[in-house]
GROMACS .gro file of C-alpha atoms in nm:
model
  142
    1MET     CA    1  -0.775   1.896   1.079
    2PRO     CA    2  -0.470   1.672   1.049
    3THR     CA    3  -0.141   1.856   1.194
    4ILE     CA    4   0.031   1.777   0.857
    5LEU     CA    5  -0.234   1.974   0.659
    6THR     CA    6  -0.209   2.268   0.886
    7ILE     CA    7   0.173   2.275   0.862
    8THR     CA    8   0.177   2.229   0.491
    9THR     CA    9  -0.081   2.495   0.451
   10VAL     CA   10   0.100   2.743   0.669
   11ALA     CA   11   0.425   2.670   0.480
   12LEU     CA   12   0.265   2.709   0.126
   13VAL     CA   13   0.120   3.050   0.257
   14LEU     CA   14   0.435   3.179   0.396
   15ALA     CA   15   0.631   3.082   0.090
   16GLN     CA   16   0.411   3.350  -0.106
   17PHE     CA   17   0.555   3.633   0.091
   18PRO     CA   18   0.839   3.800  -0.083
   19ALA     CA   19   1.013   3.895   0.247
   20ILE     CA   20   1.048   3.520   0.312
   21SER     CA   21   1.246   3.474  -0.003
   22ARG     CA   22   1.461   3.762   0.041
   23LEU     CA   23   1.578   3.630   0.388
   24ARG     CA   24   1.963   3.625   0.413
   25GLY     CA   25   2.097   3.278   0.437
   26SER     CA   26   1.780   3.117   0.313
   27ARG     CA   27   1.965   2.912   0.047
   28VAL     CA   28   2.235   2.804   0.291
   29LEU     CA   29   2.000   2.706   0.550
   30GLY     CA   30   1.770   2.531   0.298
   31MET     CA   31   2.065   2.303   0.157
   32PHE     CA   32   2.148   2.227   0.527
   33MET     CA   33   1.791   2.125   0.596
   34ILE     CA   34   1.790   1.918   0.293
   35TYR     CA   35   2.124   1.746   0.372
   36LEU     CA   36   2.015   1.679   0.726
   37PHE     CA   37   1.671   1.536   0.569
   38LEU     CA   38   1.864   1.307   0.341
   39ALA     CA   39   2.108   1.180   0.626
   40VAL     CA   40   1.782   1.114   0.840
   41ILE     CA   41   1.625   0.916   0.558
   42GLY     CA   42   1.958   0.709   0.512
   43ALA     CA   43   1.978   0.662   0.886
   44TYR     CA   44   1.637   0.498   0.886
   45CYS     CA   45   1.699   0.249   0.599
   46ASP     CA   46   1.708  -0.077   0.794
   47VAL     CA   47   1.754  -0.352   0.525
   48PRO     CA   48   1.807  -0.634   0.791
   49ALA     CA   49   1.465  -0.529   0.946
   50LEU     CA   50   1.311  -0.553   0.605
   51LEU     CA   51   1.448  -0.905   0.551
   52GLN     CA   52   1.332  -1.013   0.894
   53ASP     CA   53   0.974  -0.913   0.788
   54GLY     CA   54   0.964  -1.204   0.558
   55THR     CA   55   0.880  -1.262   0.201
   56LEU     CA   56   0.604  -0.995   0.191
   57ALA     CA   57   0.852  -0.707   0.246
   58ILE     CA   58   1.102  -0.859  -0.018
   59TRP     CA   59   0.814  -0.891  -0.279
   60LEU     CA   60   0.697  -0.531  -0.214
   61LEU     CA   61   1.060  -0.400  -0.248
   62VAL     CA   62   1.110  -0.612  -0.589
   63ILE     CA   63   0.764  -0.472  -0.711
   64ILE     CA   64   0.860  -0.108  -0.654
   65CYS     CA   65   1.180  -0.153  -0.801
   66ILE     CA   66   1.037  -0.298  -1.118
   67ILE     CA   67   0.777  -0.031  -1.117
   68VAL     CA   68   1.051   0.237  -1.101
   69LEU     CA   69   1.266   0.065  -1.363
   70ILE     CA   70   0.984   0.066  -1.610
   71HIS     CA   71   0.902   0.421  -1.513
   72ALA     CA   72   1.270   0.531  -1.600
   73ALA     CA   73   1.284   0.308  -1.917
   74LEU     CA   74   0.943   0.471  -2.052
   75LEU     CA   75   1.041   0.800  -1.961
   76MET     CA   76   1.387   0.790  -2.113
   77GLY     CA   77   1.260   0.620  -2.401
   78VAL     CA   78   0.981   0.914  -2.479
   79ALA     CA   79   1.239   1.192  -2.396
   80LYS     CA   80   1.467   1.035  -2.661
   81LEU     CA   81   1.194   1.029  -2.913
   82LEU     CA   82   1.111   1.383  -2.832
   83LYS     CA   83   1.462   1.489  -2.835
   84GLN     CA   84   1.451   1.631  -2.470
   85ASP     CA   85   1.748   1.687  -2.239
   86PRO     CA   86   1.804   1.342  -2.033
   87ASP     CA   87   1.931   1.550  -1.735
   88VAL     CA   88   1.588   1.739  -1.742
   89VAL     CA   89   1.392   1.445  -1.785
   90ALA     CA   90   1.589   1.252  -1.507
   91VAL     CA   91   1.552   1.534  -1.250
   92ALA     CA   92   1.188   1.585  -1.318
   93SER     CA   93   1.136   1.192  -1.279
   94GLN     CA   94   1.332   1.221  -0.939
   95ALA     CA   95   1.105   1.489  -0.824
   96ASN     CA   96   0.821   1.271  -0.927
   97ILE     CA   97   0.933   0.982  -0.729
   98GLY     CA   98   1.149   1.109  -0.447
   99GLY     CA   99   1.040   1.443  -0.387
  100SER     CA  100   1.259   1.782  -0.398
  101SER     CA  101   1.528   1.677  -0.163
  102SER     CA  102   1.643   1.368  -0.378
  103ALA     CA  103   1.592   1.578  -0.721
  104LEU     CA  104   1.797   1.860  -0.571
  105ALA     CA  105   2.051   1.606  -0.487
  106LEU     CA  106   2.041   1.447  -0.838
  107ALA     CA  107   2.053   1.809  -1.002
  108ARG     CA  108   2.364   1.891  -0.791
  109SER     CA  109   2.537   1.550  -0.864
  110LEU     CA  110   2.481   1.609  -1.232
  111GLY     CA  111   2.644   1.948  -1.230
  112ARG     CA  112   2.344   2.136  -1.321
  113PRO     CA  113   2.297   2.425  -1.115
  114ASP     CA  114   2.029   2.549  -1.352
  115LEU     CA  115   1.804   2.240  -1.260
  116GLN     CA  116   1.815   2.295  -0.882
  117LEU     CA  117   1.544   2.552  -0.850
  118PRO     CA  118   1.303   2.357  -1.089
  119ALA     CA  119   1.387   2.040  -0.868
  120ILE     CA  120   1.281   2.203  -0.566
  121LEU     CA  121   0.978   2.358  -0.717
  122VAL     CA  122   0.832   2.066  -0.887
  123GLY     CA  123   0.916   1.831  -0.580
  124THR     CA  124   0.761   2.068  -0.352
  125LEU     CA  125   0.465   2.125  -0.568
  126GLY     CA  126   0.403   1.747  -0.583
  127ASN     CA  127   0.445   1.717  -0.199
  128GLY     CA  128   0.187   2.005  -0.146
  129LEU     CA  129  -0.060   1.869  -0.378
  130GLY     CA  130  -0.013   1.529  -0.299
  131THR     CA  131  -0.064   1.584   0.092
  132TYR     CA  132  -0.398   1.731   0.013
  133LEU     CA  133  -0.506   1.480  -0.261
  134GLY     CA  134  -0.381   1.212  -0.016
  135PHE     CA  135  -0.604   1.302   0.264
  136ALA     CA  136  -0.895   1.359   0.023
  137VAL     CA  137  -0.867   1.016  -0.122
  138ALA     CA  138  -0.852   0.867   0.224
  139GLU     CA  139  -1.158   1.064   0.325
  140TRP     CA  140  -1.341   0.944   0.007
  141LEU     CA  141  -1.261   0.584   0.069
  142ARG     CA  142  -1.380   0.591   0.425
   0.00000   0.00000   0.00000
């Protein structure tokens, strides 16, 4: 079994114990870790290296940006038709695209503390399920 599956399984199992959620300082520690994670991700964003890899890297970046813009336009359009709160839709979308840490950052920047926990939960659920599904698809395609 790959190490990431073991770590994900242990984390998901431990998260179910009430004693873990009642630990003092867990929220502060969690916020610190998320900020650290975002800083590390930002430090690894090397645009000159992307430009150095040639046109394929640039085209992939352009295609990904187009996909995200279409996703946002469709999502916000449907949300407007269904009269949904745009903040909720934006945080859910960010959890879908960027995971729990970036969705949490968006909820905080919008000044919506009521969306912070859902951002973490939806993003974490997506990461947890995505890890297992990704490995399952990779094994299936082998």
